[in-house]
Coordinates of C-alpha atoms in Angstrom, one line a residue:
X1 CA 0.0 0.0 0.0
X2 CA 1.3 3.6 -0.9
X3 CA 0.2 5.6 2.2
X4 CA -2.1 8.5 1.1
X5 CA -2.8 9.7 4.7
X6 CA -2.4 8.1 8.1
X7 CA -5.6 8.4 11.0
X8 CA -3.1 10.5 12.5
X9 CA -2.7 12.7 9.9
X10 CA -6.3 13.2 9.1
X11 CA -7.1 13.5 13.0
X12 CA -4.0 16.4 13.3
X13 CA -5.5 18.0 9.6
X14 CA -9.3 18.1 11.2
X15 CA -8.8 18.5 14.4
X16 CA -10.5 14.7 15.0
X17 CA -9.9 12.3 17.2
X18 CA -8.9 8.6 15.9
X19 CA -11.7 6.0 17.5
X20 CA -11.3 2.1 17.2
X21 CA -7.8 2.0 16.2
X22 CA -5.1 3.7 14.2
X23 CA -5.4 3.0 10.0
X24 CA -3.7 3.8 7.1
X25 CA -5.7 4.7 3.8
X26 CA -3.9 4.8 0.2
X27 CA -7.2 6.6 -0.9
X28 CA -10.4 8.6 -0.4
X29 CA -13.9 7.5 -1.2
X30 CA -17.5 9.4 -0.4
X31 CA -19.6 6.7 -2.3
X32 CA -19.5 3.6 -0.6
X33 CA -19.8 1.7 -3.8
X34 CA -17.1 3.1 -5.5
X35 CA -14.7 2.2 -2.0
X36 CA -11.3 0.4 -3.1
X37 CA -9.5 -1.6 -0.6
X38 CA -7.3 0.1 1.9
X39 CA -9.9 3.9 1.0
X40 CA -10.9 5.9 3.5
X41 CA -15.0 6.6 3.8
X42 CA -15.6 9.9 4.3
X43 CA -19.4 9.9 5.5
X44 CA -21.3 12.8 4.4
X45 CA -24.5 14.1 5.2
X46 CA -26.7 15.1 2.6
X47 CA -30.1 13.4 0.8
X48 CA -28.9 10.1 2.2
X49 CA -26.6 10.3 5.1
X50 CA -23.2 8.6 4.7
X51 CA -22.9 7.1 8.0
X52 CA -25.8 4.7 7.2
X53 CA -23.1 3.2 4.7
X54 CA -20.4 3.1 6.6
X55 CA -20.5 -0.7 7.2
X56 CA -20.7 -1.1 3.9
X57 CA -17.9 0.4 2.8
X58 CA -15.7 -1.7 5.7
X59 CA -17.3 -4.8 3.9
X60 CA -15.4 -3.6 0.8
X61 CA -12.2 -2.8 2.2
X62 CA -12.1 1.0 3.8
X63 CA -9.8 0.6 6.6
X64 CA -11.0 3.7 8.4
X65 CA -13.7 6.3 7.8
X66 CA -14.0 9.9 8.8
X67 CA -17.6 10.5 11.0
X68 CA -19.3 13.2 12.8
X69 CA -21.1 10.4 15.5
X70 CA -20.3 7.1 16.8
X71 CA -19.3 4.4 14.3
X72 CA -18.0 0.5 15.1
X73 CA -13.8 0.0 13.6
X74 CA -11.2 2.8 13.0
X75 CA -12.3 6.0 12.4
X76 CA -11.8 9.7 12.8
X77 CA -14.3 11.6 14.5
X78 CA -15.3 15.9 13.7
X79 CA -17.6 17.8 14.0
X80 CA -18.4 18.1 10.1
X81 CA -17.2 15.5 7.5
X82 CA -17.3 18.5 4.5
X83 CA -15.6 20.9 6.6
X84 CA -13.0 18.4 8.0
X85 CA -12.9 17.0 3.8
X86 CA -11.4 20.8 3.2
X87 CA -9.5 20.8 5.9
X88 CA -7.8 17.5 4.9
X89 CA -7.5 19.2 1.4
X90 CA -5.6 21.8 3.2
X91 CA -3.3 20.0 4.5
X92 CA -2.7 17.8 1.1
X93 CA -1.9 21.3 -0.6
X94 CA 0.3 22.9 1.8
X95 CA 2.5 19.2 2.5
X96 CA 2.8 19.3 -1.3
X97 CA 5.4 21.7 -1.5
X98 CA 6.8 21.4 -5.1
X99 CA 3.5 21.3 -6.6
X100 CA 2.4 23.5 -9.5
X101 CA -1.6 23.7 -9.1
X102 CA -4.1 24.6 -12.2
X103 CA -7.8 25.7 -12.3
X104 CA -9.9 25.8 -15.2
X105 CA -13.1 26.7 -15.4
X106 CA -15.6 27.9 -17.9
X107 CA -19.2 27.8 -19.8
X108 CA -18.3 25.0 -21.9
X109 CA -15.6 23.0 -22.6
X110 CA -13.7 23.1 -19.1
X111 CA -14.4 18.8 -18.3
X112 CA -12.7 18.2 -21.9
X113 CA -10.1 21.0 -21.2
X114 CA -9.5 19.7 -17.6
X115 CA -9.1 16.1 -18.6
X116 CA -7.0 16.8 -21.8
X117 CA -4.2 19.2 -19.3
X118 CA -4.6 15.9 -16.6
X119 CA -3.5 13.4 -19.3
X120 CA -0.3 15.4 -20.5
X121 CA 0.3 15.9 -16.8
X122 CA 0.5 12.3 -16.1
X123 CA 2.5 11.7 -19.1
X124 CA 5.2 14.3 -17.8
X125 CA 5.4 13.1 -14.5
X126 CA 3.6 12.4 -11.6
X127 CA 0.5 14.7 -12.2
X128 CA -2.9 14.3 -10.4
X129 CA -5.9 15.8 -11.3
X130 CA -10.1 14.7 -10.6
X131 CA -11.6 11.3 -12.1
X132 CA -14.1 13.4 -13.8
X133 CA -16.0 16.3 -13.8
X134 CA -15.5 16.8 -9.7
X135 CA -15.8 20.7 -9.9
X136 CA -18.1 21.7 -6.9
X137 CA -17.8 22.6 -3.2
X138 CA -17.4 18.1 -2.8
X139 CA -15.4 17.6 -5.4
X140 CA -12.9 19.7 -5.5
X141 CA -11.9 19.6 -2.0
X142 CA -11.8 15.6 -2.3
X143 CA -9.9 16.0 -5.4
X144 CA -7.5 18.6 -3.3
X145 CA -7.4 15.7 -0.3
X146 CA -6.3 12.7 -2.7
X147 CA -3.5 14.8 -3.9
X148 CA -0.2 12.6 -3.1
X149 CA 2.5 14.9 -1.3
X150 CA 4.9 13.8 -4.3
X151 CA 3.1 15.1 -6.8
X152 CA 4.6 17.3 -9.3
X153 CA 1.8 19.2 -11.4
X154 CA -2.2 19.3 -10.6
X155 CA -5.1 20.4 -12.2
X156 CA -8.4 21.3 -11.0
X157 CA -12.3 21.9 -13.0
X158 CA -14.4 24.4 -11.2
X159 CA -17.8 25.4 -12.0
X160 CA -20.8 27.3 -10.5
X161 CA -24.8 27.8 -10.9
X162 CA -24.8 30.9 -8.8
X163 CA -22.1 34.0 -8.0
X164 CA -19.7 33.7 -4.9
X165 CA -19.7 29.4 -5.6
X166 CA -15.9 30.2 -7.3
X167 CA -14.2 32.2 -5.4
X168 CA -14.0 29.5 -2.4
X169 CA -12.9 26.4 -4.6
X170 CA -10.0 29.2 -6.0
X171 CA -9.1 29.7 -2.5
X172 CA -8.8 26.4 -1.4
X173 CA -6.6 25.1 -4.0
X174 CA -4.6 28.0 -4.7
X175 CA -3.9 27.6 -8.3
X176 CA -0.7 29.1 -10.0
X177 CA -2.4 29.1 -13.6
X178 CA -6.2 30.3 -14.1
X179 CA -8.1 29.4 -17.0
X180 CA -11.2 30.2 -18.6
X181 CA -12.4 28.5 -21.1
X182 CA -15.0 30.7 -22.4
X183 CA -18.3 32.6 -20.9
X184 CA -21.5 31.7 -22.2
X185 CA -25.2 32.2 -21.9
X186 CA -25.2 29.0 -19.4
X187 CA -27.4 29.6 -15.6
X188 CA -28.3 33.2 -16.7
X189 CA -31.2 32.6 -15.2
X190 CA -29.1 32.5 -11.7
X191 CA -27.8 36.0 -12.9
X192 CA -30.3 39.4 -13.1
X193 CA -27.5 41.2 -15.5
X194 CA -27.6 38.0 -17.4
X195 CA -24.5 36.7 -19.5
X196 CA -22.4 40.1 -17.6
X197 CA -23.3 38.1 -14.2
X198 CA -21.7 34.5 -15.8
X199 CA -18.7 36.6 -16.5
X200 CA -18.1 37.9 -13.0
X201 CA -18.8 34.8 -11.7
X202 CA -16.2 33.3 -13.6
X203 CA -13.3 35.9 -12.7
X204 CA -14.1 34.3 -9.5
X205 CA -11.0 31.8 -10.1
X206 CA -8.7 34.9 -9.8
X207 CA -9.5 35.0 -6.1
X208 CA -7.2 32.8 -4.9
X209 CA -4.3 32.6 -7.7
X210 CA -1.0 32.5 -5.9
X211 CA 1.1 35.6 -6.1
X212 CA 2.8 35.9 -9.9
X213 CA 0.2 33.6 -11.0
X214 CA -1.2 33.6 -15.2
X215 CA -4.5 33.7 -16.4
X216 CA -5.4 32.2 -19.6
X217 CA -8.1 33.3 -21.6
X218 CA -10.5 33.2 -24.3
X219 CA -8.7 36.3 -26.9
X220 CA -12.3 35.8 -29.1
X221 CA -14.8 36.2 -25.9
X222 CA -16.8 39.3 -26.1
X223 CA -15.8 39.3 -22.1
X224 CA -12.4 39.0 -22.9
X225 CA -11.4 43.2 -21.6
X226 CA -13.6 42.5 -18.0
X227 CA -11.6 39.6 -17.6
X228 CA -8.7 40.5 -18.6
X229 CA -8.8 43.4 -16.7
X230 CA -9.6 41.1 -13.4
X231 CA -6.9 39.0 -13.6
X232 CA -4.2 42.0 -14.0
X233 CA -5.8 43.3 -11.0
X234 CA -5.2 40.1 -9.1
X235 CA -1.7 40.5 -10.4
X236 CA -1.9 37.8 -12.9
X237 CA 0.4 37.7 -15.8
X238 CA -2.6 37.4 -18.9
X239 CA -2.1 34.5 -22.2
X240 CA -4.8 34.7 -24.6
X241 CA -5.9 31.9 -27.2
X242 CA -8.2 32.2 -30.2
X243 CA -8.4 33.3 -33.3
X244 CA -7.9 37.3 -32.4
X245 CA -4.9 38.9 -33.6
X246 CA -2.5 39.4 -31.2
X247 CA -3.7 36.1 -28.9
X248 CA -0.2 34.8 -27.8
X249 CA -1.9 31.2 -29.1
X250 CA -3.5 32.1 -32.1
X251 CA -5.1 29.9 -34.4
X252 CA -4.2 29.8 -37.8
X253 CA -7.0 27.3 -39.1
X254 CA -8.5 23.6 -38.1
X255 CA -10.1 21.0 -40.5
X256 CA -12.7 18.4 -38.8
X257 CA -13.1 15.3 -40.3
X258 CA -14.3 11.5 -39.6
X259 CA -10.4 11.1 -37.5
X260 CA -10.3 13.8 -35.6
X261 CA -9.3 17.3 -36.2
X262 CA -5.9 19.3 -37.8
X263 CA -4.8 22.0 -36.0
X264 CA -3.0 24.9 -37.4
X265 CA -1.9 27.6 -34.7
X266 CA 0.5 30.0 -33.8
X267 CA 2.2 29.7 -30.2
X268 CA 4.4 33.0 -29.3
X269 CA 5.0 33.4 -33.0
X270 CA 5.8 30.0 -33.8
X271 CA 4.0 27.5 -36.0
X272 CA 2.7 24.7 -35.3
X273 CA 0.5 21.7 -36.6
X274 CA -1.1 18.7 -34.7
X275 CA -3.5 16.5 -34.6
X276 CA -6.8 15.8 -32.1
X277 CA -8.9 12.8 -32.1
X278 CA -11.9 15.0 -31.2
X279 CA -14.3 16.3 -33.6
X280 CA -15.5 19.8 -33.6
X281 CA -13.9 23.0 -34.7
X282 CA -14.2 24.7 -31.0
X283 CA -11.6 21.9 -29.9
X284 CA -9.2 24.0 -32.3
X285 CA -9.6 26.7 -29.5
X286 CA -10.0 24.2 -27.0
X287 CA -6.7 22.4 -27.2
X288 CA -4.4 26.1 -27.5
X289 CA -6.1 26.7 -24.2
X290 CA -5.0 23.4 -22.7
X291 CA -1.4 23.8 -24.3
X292 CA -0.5 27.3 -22.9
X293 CA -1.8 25.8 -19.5
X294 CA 0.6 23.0 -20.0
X295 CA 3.5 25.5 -20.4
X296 CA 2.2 27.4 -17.5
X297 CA 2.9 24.2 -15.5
X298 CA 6.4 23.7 -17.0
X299 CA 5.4 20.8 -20.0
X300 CA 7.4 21.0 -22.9
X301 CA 5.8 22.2 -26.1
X302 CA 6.5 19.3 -27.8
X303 CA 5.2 16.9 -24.8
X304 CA 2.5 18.9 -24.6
X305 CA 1.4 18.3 -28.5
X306 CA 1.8 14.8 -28.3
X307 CA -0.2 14.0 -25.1
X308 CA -3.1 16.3 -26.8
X309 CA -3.0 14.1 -30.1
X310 CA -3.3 11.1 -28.3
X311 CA -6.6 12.5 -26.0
X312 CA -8.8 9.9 -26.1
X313 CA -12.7 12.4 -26.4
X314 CA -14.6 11.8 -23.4
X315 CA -17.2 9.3 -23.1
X316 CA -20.9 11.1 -24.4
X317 CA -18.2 14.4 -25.4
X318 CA -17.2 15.3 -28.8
X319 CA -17.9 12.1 -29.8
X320 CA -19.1 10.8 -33.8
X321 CA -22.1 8.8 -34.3
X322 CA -23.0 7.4 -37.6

């Protein structure tokens, strides 16, 4: 087992108290039937309350769980199970010292964007990111908490029906690279000043990027000044993609067909061509926002181009039916 955290750990991040025994866990599960052997439960409350599942998720294999009340075998008992989740993720982001941390967020495109920067991260080293679209106040913190101390790159989705839900998950992970995809006409209905509301929402990211940090942005957004002008004001250094001139990753021209989409771009001046298995001319756009996130993080150019060809689309996501 490669120790994720220890019940003494999690009890000193939390403020707990270990009951029924001391564990080790080598990961972190809140679903009971998604629990891997040697997982830590974490028992929520919520619709269903996780502590009724606790059991079961010792039947397959959690050596501990974190609770808020009583429970038979190891555990680690709080007050709160969410709050103690983000204090755990916390602790996993401040023991990770060499970590470089990413946050993308965005209208559309921000799962595809966010798995696409995760699967060059693993390919350069030992980069961690969320199992899929975890971008809300459970996910992100758990993603945050199953962050290895050794890790060497990270990257994080965030996303939001209503103002002020960004600006905490920013905070929490601390991100030296913001990105946002685009801003759209998506839970305007959450907004009074409409589509202008989305867009402030989304400059929510800014509000925990770590001193020196870059923003990338969407250069062809009709939002593109507000937010530009919110990330300077965070003191973010600003990269631009699109088609715009003057967009630091500017493309050049794509062609869609049945195998996937050619690429034609201009990073910092310099050509380049590559190929993407996904179909759909925004992932032209799509794929220079995940590359000048890559660089952000420290990925080679050329690293970078090759884990993007070989993105596998996501399952129900830019897929081709015939």
């Amino acid at each position: 087992m490669t120790v994720l955290w220890t019940s003494a750990d999690i009890a000193k991040a939390t403020h707990g108290a270990v009951e029924g025994g001391d564990f080790l866990t080598d990961g972190i599960a809140i679903d009971s039937r998604a629990v891997a052997p040697g997982n830590l439960f974490v028992a929520l409350a919520g619709a269903r309350d996780g502590h009724a599942y606790v059991e079961a998720a010792r039947r397959a294999g959690a050596t501990g769980a974190l609770v808020s009340r009583p429970s038979p075998g190891p555990a680690v008992r709080v007050d709160d199970t969410l709050s103690a989740l983000g204090d755990m993720a916390v602790a996993a982001r401040r023991r990770a010292v060499r970590t470089r941390r990413a946050a993308i967020t965005g209208s559309v495109g921000k799962t595809s964007v966010t798995q696409a920067v995760l699967s060059a991260l693993k390919r350069a080293g030992d980069g961690h990111g969320p199992v899929k679209s975890f971008n809300n106040h459970i996910g992100v913190p758990l993603t945050l908490a199953r962050m290895p101390a050794t890790t060497e790159r990270a990257v994080f989705e965030m996303g939001m029906n209503h103002a002020g839900e960004i600006a905490p998950l920013s905070r929490l992970v601390r991100p030296h690279v913001a990105a946002i995809t685009n801003v759209e006409a998506v839970h305007v209905e959450n907004f009074p000043d409409g589509v202008a509301g989305v867009a402030r929402a989304k400059a929510e990211i800014f509000a925990g990027l770590e001193p020196g940090g870059m923003a990338v942005l969407n250069a062809d957004s009709a939002h593109y000044g507000f937010l530009s002008e919110a990330a300077l004001a965070a003191q973010a250094t600003v990269r631009s993609f699109g088609v715009a001139e003057g967009a630091d990753a500017r493309l050049q021209g794509s062609a869609v067909g049945e195998a996937g989409t050619i690429v034609e771009a201009t990073v910092d001046g310099q050509r380049v061509a590559y190929r993407l298995r996904q179909n759909g001319a925004h992932w032209g756009s799509m794929s220079l926002c995940a590359l000048l996130v890559l660089q952000a993080l420290g990925v080679e150019q050329s690293a970078a181009l090759l884990a993007l060809a070989s993105f596998e689309p996501l399952a129900g996501r830019g897929a081709v039916h015939s």
